[in-house]
Structure formats: structure tokens, C-alpha cells
Amino acid sequence: MADLHIEIHGLTFQNPVLVASGTFGYGLEVSEAYPVETLGGICTKGLTLQPRLGNPPPRLKETPCGLLNSIGLENIGWDAFEKQKLPLLRELNGPRIVVNLNGETEKEYLELAEKAEAADGVDILEINVSCPNVKKGGMEFGRDLRALEKLVQKIRKRTSKPLWIKLTPNFVDIVEEAKAAEQGGADAVSLINTLLGTSIDLRSQTYVPGFGHGGLSGPAIYPFALYCVREVARAVSIPVVGIGGIANTHIALQFLMAGASLIQIGTAAMIDPRTPFQIIEGIRQYLDEHGYSSVSEIIGIAHAPDLTPRPTRPD
Ligand SMILES: Cc1cc2nc3c(=O)[nH]c(=O)nc-3n(C[C@H](O)[C@H](O)[C@H](O)COP(=O)(O)O)c2cc1C
């Protein structure tokens, strides 16, 4: 059977399939029903220093082929997470534990990074500079390339653990954003976070979600996310973690072939929590059927598009 292990920045993952932040709770909610210990990794819900209630409802709105959310980083806060959730996550003893960290200010990011550095059981820090539905912080950092590089440099000094930067695709060149993260000392970039979007309820003539806008995720965003992954993977030398609309094995394989070393499953796991586990098996089956001995053999193997000018047709 093909080997699914992936090694990046000195850390081994038992397979390349992780669950994305904010779509799988703290990783423990479904652990009695599903074998979460077989995942490549678990990205926690977005964490902040203090507990947050998030935005007022409605916070979710289904669209024809995607989901708009404006959760606004509802979470129990770092200290409660470390006390109540982290010990249980640690016991899973298989998936890499990725803490998704969010600040309104640079100071908050740095304090969180220090706490995560000191916490037993945290394997990776994923710094979210791309949340589209908070009033302060969030996307502001991802869109200002100089501020981003400075922030990454400062966090880098506070942690020796692997540092991932989660990028926004909204109104910024994501390739330049990835380069700024790399320049600042990131070990990997994860992309994409949700695309800005909104909708209007015709009866009340008000915007939905209630925050006025939200982040679009799910099947609609996969071709754009795949494009971003390809462009970023070509431009930086650190690994890329691919996210966005991955709903089945076919799409998952495309992200790996475009250059993602790991992938994260979000909305698709909210629709059906079996999806990430089916994708792990699906990747293994594809590799076996096509004669690959390891998943690392297919990372980035998609051919570059052939743009040679076609000969003009003789009259
Ligand atoms: C309900 C919901 C909550 C989310 N919360 C977070 C979060 O707290 N931190 C974060 O970095 N991304 C968050 N995201 C973004 C996802 O992690 C992921 O980047 C995005 O949804 C695209 O992947 P998908 O199309 O597979 O869902 C959230 C997405 C959804 C749908």
C-alpha cells in the first residue's frame, strides 16, 4: 500500500489530510463517532486571548454552491482551550495539532504565540491574518504586506515551533502576501481563507449574514483556491497548505498535484464529517491504482500549461 506520510519543516504527518479551522470545532466534538486520530492534522477553531461570543445571528447563509459565514471567531479563549481541550487533543496521539491564532493587535498575536510556544501538545502555530468578519485585526494584517512581514518576524522570534501563516485572497495579491510571510520567517503558508461575500434577504431587505457580509467557502471557491495554490507554490520555497472547496478525492488530488504538500478540508466536513476520512482512503486508492509508492511523488506534478503560440492557419 502506498505510503501517505508527508514530511515538511522537520515534522512528519501521518497523511496529508487535515481539517480546517472553524469547521471542525476543537477537533473533539465528533471523536466518538469518527476516527479523528487517523487525520493528518486538526486545526482548531480560531482562538483569541479572551473568550469571544462572536457576531450576532444569523451567522450562516447557504448559497447555491457555497456557504457564507460570519461567525466572528466565537471561542472559549486561549486559557480555557489549554486547560480543557488541549490535553484531550494531545491524547489522540496521531494527528498534528495546529492552533489557529487570532489577534486584534500585534501585541495580542505575540502574546498568543508565546502561550502556544509554551503549551505542551501544540505542534504548529497557524497565524490567521485573513479573517474577513471581525471589526479589528483579521484581514487587515494580511493585506498590508509590510505589516505582515514585520508581524511574522516578531512571532518568529517568540516560537521555535513550525509557523504557518494563513493568507487572505481578498483584494491583495496572494503571491506577494506569501512572499512577505516567507521573508518574515514563516515555515509554510496556508491558503485560502474565505472570499468576501454577502446576500440580501428580499423580505426584510437586510443583508445576510447579520454582520453585513461574510466569508464564502465550499465548492464554489475550489477553482480559485487551486489557482492560488499553484501560483504561490511556484513563487515561494516554503511548503503550501492547500484549502478551499475540497469536497472529494478528485479535488484533493488536484491540490496536491498543483503543489500543496498538505490539504485542509473545511465546509465539506461540516456537510458530512466522513469526508476527510473518505479522502484519505481515496488518495491511497489512487496512488495504489496508478503505481505510486508515496503520496509525496504526486506533489506538484501537474504539467505547466503549454502556452507555445499556435502556428497561424494557412489561408
Ligand atoms: C463556519 C466557518 C468558520 C471558520 N472559522 C475560521 C477560523 O476561525 N479561522 C480560520 O483561519 N479560518 C476559518 N474558516 C475558514 C476555513 O478554515 C477555510 O479556510 C475556508 O472555509 C475555505 O475552505 P473550505 O471551502 O473547505 O471550507 C472558517 C470557515 C467556516 C465555513
Coordinates of C-alpha atoms and ligand atoms in Angstrom, one line a residue:
M1 CA 0.0 0.0 0.0
A2 CA 1.2 3.5 -0.8
D3 CA 2.8 5.5 1.9
L4 CA 0.8 8.5 2.9
H5 CA 3.3 10.1 5.3
I6 CA 4.4 13.7 4.5
E7 CA 7.4 15.4 6.0
I8 CA 7.7 19.2 5.9
H9 CA 9.8 21.5 8.0
G10 CA 11.2 18.6 10.0
L11 CA 7.7 17.3 11.1
T12 CA 6.1 14.1 9.9
F13 CA 2.3 13.9 9.2
Q14 CA 0.7 10.5 9.0
N15 CA -1.2 11.6 5.9
P16 CA -1.7 15.0 4.1
V17 CA -5.4 15.5 5.1
L18 CA -6.2 18.0 7.9
V19 CA -9.4 19.5 9.0
A20 CA -9.7 23.3 8.5
S21 CA -10.0 25.9 11.3
G22 CA -13.5 26.8 12.4
T23 CA -15.2 23.9 10.6
F24 CA -14.4 21.1 12.9
G25 CA -14.8 22.7 16.4
Y26 CA -11.9 21.9 18.7
G27 CA -11.5 18.6 16.9
L28 CA -13.1 16.6 19.7
E29 CA -16.8 17.1 19.1
V30 CA -17.1 14.1 16.7
S31 CA -14.4 12.0 18.2
E32 CA -16.8 9.3 19.4
A33 CA -18.4 8.9 16.0
Y34 CA -15.3 9.2 13.7
P35 CA -11.7 8.1 13.9
V36 CA -10.2 11.6 14.3
E37 CA -7.0 10.0 15.4
T38 CA -6.4 8.9 11.8
L39 CA -6.4 12.5 10.4
G40 CA -3.1 14.1 9.3
G41 CA -3.9 17.0 11.5
I42 CA -6.5 19.1 13.3
C43 CA -6.7 22.9 13.0
T44 CA -8.5 24.2 16.0
K45 CA -11.3 26.7 15.8
G46 CA -9.8 30.3 15.7
L47 CA -8.5 31.1 19.2
T48 CA -8.1 34.5 20.8
L49 CA -6.6 35.6 24.1
Q50 CA -10.0 36.3 25.7
P51 CA -13.2 34.3 25.1
R52 CA -15.4 35.7 22.4
L53 CA -19.1 35.4 21.7
G54 CA -18.7 36.1 18.0
N55 CA -21.1 38.0 15.8
P56 CA -24.9 38.2 16.3
P57 CA -27.0 35.7 14.3
P58 CA -27.8 34.9 11.5
R59 CA -24.1 33.9 11.0
L60 CA -24.5 31.3 8.3
K61 CA -26.2 31.6 4.9
E62 CA -26.3 28.9 2.3
T63 CA -25.8 30.0 -1.3
P64 CA -26.2 27.8 -4.5
C65 CA -22.8 26.3 -4.3
G66 CA -21.2 27.7 -1.2
L67 CA -21.6 28.9 2.4
L68 CA -21.4 32.4 3.7
N69 CA -20.3 32.7 7.4
S70 CA -19.8 35.5 9.8
I71 CA -19.0 33.5 13.0
G72 CA -16.6 36.3 14.1
L73 CA -14.2 34.0 16.0
E74 CA -16.5 32.7 18.7
N75 CA -14.3 30.7 21.0
I76 CA -13.6 29.9 24.7
G77 CA -10.3 31.8 24.8
W78 CA -6.7 30.5 25.0
D79 CA -6.6 29.7 28.7
A80 CA -9.7 27.6 28.7
F81 CA -8.6 25.9 25.5
E82 CA -5.3 25.0 27.0
K83 CA -6.9 23.6 30.2
Q84 CA -10.0 21.9 28.8
K85 CA -9.3 20.9 25.2
L86 CA -5.5 20.6 24.6
P87 CA -5.0 17.7 27.0
L88 CA -7.6 15.7 25.1
L89 CA -6.3 16.6 21.7
R90 CA -2.8 15.5 22.9
E91 CA -4.2 12.1 23.8
L92 CA -5.2 11.5 20.2
N93 CA -1.6 10.8 19.6
G94 CA -1.7 10.8 15.8
P95 CA -2.9 14.0 14.1
R96 CA -0.7 17.0 14.3
I97 CA -2.3 19.7 16.5
V98 CA -2.4 23.1 14.8
V99 CA -3.6 26.0 16.8
N100 CA -5.3 28.8 14.8
L101 CA -4.3 32.1 16.4
N102 CA -6.1 35.5 16.0
G103 CA -5.4 38.9 17.4
E104 CA -6.8 42.4 17.1
T105 CA -3.4 43.9 17.6
E106 CA 0.2 42.8 17.1
K107 CA 0.6 42.6 20.8
E108 CA -2.2 40.1 21.1
Y109 CA -0.7 37.9 18.3
L110 CA 2.6 37.9 20.1
E111 CA 1.1 37.0 23.5
L112 CA -0.8 34.2 22.0
A113 CA 2.3 32.9 20.2
E114 CA 4.2 32.9 23.4
K115 CA 1.4 30.9 25.1
A116 CA 1.3 28.4 22.2
E117 CA 5.1 28.0 22.3
A118 CA 5.0 27.1 25.9
A119 CA 2.0 24.7 25.6
D120 CA 2.6 21.0 25.7
G121 CA 0.8 19.3 22.8
V122 CA 0.8 22.2 20.3
D123 CA 2.7 21.1 17.2
I124 CA 2.1 24.0 14.8
L125 CA 1.0 27.7 15.1
E126 CA -1.3 28.8 12.3
I127 CA -1.5 32.6 12.4
N128 CA -4.8 33.7 10.9
V129 CA -4.2 37.1 9.2
S130 CA -7.2 36.6 7.0
C131 CA -10.5 36.5 9.0
P132 CA -13.0 38.5 6.9
N133 CA -15.7 39.0 9.5
V134 CA -14.2 40.8 12.5
K135 CA -14.1 44.6 13.1
K136 CA -10.5 44.8 14.2
G137 CA -7.4 42.8 13.2
G138 CA -8.1 39.8 10.9
M139 CA -7.6 40.6 7.2
E140 CA -6.0 44.0 8.0
F141 CA -2.7 42.3 8.7
G142 CA -2.8 40.0 5.6
R143 CA -3.5 42.9 3.3
D144 CA -0.7 45.1 4.5
L145 CA 2.4 43.4 3.2
R146 CA 4.9 45.4 5.3
A147 CA 2.9 44.9 8.5
L148 CA 2.6 41.2 7.7
E149 CA 6.3 40.7 7.3
K150 CA 7.0 42.6 10.5
L151 CA 4.4 40.6 12.4
V152 CA 5.8 37.3 11.1
Q153 CA 9.3 38.4 12.1
K154 CA 8.2 39.2 15.6
I155 CA 6.3 36.0 16.1
R156 CA 9.2 34.0 14.6
K157 CA 11.4 35.3 17.5
R158 CA 8.9 34.0 20.0
T159 CA 8.5 30.5 18.8
S160 CA 10.7 27.6 17.7
K161 CA 7.6 25.6 16.7
P162 CA 6.6 25.5 13.0
L163 CA 4.9 28.7 12.0
W164 CA 2.2 28.7 9.3
I165 CA 0.6 31.9 8.0
K166 CA -3.0 31.7 6.8
L167 CA -3.5 34.0 3.9
T168 CA -6.4 36.1 2.6
P169 CA -7.3 36.1 -1.1
N170 CA -9.3 39.3 -0.7
F171 CA -8.1 42.4 -2.5
V172 CA -4.4 41.6 -2.2
D173 CA -2.0 39.7 -4.5
I174 CA -1.8 36.4 -2.6
V175 CA 1.6 35.6 -4.2
E176 CA 3.1 38.8 -2.8
E177 CA 1.4 38.1 0.6
A178 CA 3.0 34.6 0.6
K179 CA 6.4 36.1 -0.2
A180 CA 6.1 38.6 2.7
A181 CA 5.3 35.7 5.0
E182 CA 8.3 33.7 3.7
Q183 CA 10.5 36.8 4.1
G184 CA 9.3 37.2 7.7
G185 CA 10.4 33.7 8.5
A186 CA 7.3 31.5 8.1
D187 CA 7.7 27.8 7.7
A188 CA 4.7 27.4 5.5
V189 CA 1.7 29.3 4.2
S190 CA -1.9 28.0 4.3
L191 CA -4.4 29.3 1.7
I192 CA -7.0 30.3 1.1
N193 CA -9.3 31.7 3.8
T194 CA -12.8 32.6 2.7
L195 CA -13.7 35.0 -0.1
L196 CA -15.7 38.1 0.9
G197 CA -19.4 37.9 0.0
T198 CA -22.9 38.9 1.0
S199 CA -26.5 38.4 0.2
I200 CA -29.8 40.3 0.8
D201 CA -33.0 38.9 2.3
L202 CA -35.7 40.2 0.0
R203 CA -38.5 40.2 2.6
S204 CA -36.6 42.3 5.2
Q205 CA -34.4 43.9 2.7
T206 CA -31.4 43.4 5.0
Y207 CA -28.0 41.9 4.5
V208 CA -27.4 38.3 5.4
P209 CA -25.3 37.3 7.3
G210 CA -26.3 39.8 10.0
F211 CA -22.7 41.2 10.2
G212 CA -23.4 42.7 6.7
H213 CA -21.0 40.4 4.9
G214 CA -19.3 37.1 5.5
G215 CA -16.7 34.7 4.1
L216 CA -17.6 32.4 1.2
S217 CA -16.4 28.8 1.3
G218 CA -17.3 25.4 -0.2
P219 CA -17.4 24.0 -3.7
A220 CA -17.8 27.4 -5.4
I221 CA -14.3 28.5 -4.4
Y222 CA -12.2 25.5 -5.3
P223 CA -11.1 26.6 -8.8
F224 CA -9.9 29.9 -7.5
A225 CA -8.2 28.3 -4.4
L226 CA -6.5 25.8 -6.7
Y227 CA -5.2 28.6 -8.9
C228 CA -3.9 30.5 -5.8
V229 CA -2.1 27.3 -4.6
R230 CA -0.4 26.8 -8.0
E231 CA 0.7 30.4 -8.2
V232 CA 2.0 30.5 -4.6
A233 CA 3.7 27.1 -4.8
R234 CA 5.7 28.3 -7.9
A235 CA 6.7 31.6 -6.2
V236 CA 7.9 30.6 -2.7
S237 CA 10.2 27.8 -1.5
I238 CA 8.3 27.1 1.7
P239 CA 5.6 24.4 1.7
V240 CA 2.0 25.3 0.8
V241 CA -1.0 24.0 2.7
G242 CA -4.0 24.0 0.2
I243 CA -7.5 24.9 1.4
G244 CA -10.7 25.9 -0.4
G245 CA -13.7 23.8 -1.5
I246 CA -12.0 20.4 -1.2
A247 CA -15.0 18.1 -1.1
N248 CA -13.8 14.8 -2.6
T249 CA -10.8 12.8 -3.6
H250 CA -10.7 14.2 -7.1
I251 CA -10.4 17.8 -5.9
A252 CA -8.0 16.8 -3.1
L253 CA -5.6 15.2 -5.7
Q254 CA -5.7 18.3 -7.8
F255 CA -4.5 20.4 -4.9
L256 CA -1.6 18.0 -4.2
M257 CA -0.7 18.0 -7.9
A258 CA -0.8 21.8 -8.0
G259 CA 1.9 21.9 -5.3
A260 CA 0.2 21.7 -1.9
S261 CA 2.1 19.5 0.5
L262 CA -0.9 19.2 2.8
I263 CA -4.6 20.0 2.4
Q264 CA -7.3 21.1 4.7
I265 CA -11.0 20.1 4.5
G266 CA -13.5 22.7 5.7
T267 CA -17.1 23.2 4.6
A268 CA -17.3 19.7 3.1
A269 CA -16.6 18.2 6.6
M270 CA -19.4 20.4 8.0
I271 CA -21.8 18.9 5.4
D272 CA -20.6 15.4 6.1
P273 CA -17.9 14.7 8.7
R274 CA -17.0 11.4 6.9
T275 CA -15.5 13.4 4.0
P276 CA -11.9 13.8 5.3
F277 CA -11.7 10.1 6.1
Q278 CA -13.0 9.2 2.7
I279 CA -10.5 11.5 1.1
I280 CA -7.6 9.8 3.0
E281 CA -8.7 6.4 1.6
G282 CA -9.4 7.9 -1.8
I283 CA -5.9 9.3 -2.1
R284 CA -4.4 5.9 -1.0
Q285 CA -6.5 4.1 -3.6
Y286 CA -5.5 6.5 -6.4
L287 CA -1.8 6.1 -5.6
D288 CA -2.1 2.2 -5.5
E289 CA -4.0 2.1 -8.7
H290 CA -1.5 4.4 -10.5
G291 CA 1.6 2.7 -9.2
Y292 CA 2.9 5.4 -6.9
S293 CA 4.6 4.2 -3.7
S294 CA 4.3 7.5 -1.8
V295 CA 2.0 10.5 -1.8
S296 CA 5.0 12.8 -2.0
E297 CA 5.6 11.6 -5.6
I298 CA 2.5 13.5 -6.8
I299 CA 3.0 16.8 -5.1
G300 CA 3.4 19.5 -7.7
I301 CA 3.4 17.0 -10.7
A302 CA 0.8 18.8 -12.7
H303 CA 2.3 19.9 -16.0
A304 CA 2.8 23.6 -16.6
P305 CA 0.3 24.9 -19.2
D306 CA 1.7 24.8 -22.7
L307 CA 1.4 28.4 -24.0
T308 CA 3.5 28.0 -27.1
P309 CA 1.9 30.2 -29.8
R310 CA -0.1 28.0 -32.3
P311 CA 1.0 28.2 -35.9
T312 CA -1.2 30.5 -37.9
R313 CA -3.5 28.6 -40.2
P314 CA -2.5 28.9 -43.8
D315 CA -5.2 30.7 -45.9
Ligands
LIG1 C1 -18.0 28.3 9.7 C2 -16.6 28.6 9.4 C3 -15.7 29.1 10.3 C4 -14.4 29.4 10.0 N1 -13.6 29.9 11.0 C5 -12.2 30.1 10.8 C6 -11.3 30.4 11.8 O1 -11.7 30.6 13.0 N2 -10.0 30.6 11.5 C7 -9.6 30.5 10.2 O2 -8.4 30.6 9.9 N3 -10.4 30.1 9.2 C8 -11.7 29.9 9.5 N4 -12.6 29.5 8.4 C9 -12.0 29.3 7.1 C10 -11.7 27.8 6.8 O3 -10.8 27.3 7.7 C11 -11.3 27.7 5.3 O4 -10.1 28.4 5.1 C12 -12.3 28.1 4.3 O5 -13.6 27.8 4.8 C13 -12.1 27.5 2.9 O6 -12.1 26.1 2.9 P1 -13.5 25.3 2.6 O7 -14.0 25.8 1.3 O8 -13.0 23.8 2.5 O9 -14.4 25.5 3.8 C14 -13.9 29.2 8.7 C15 -14.8 28.7 7.7 C16 -16.1 28.5 8.0 C17 -17.0 27.9 7.0

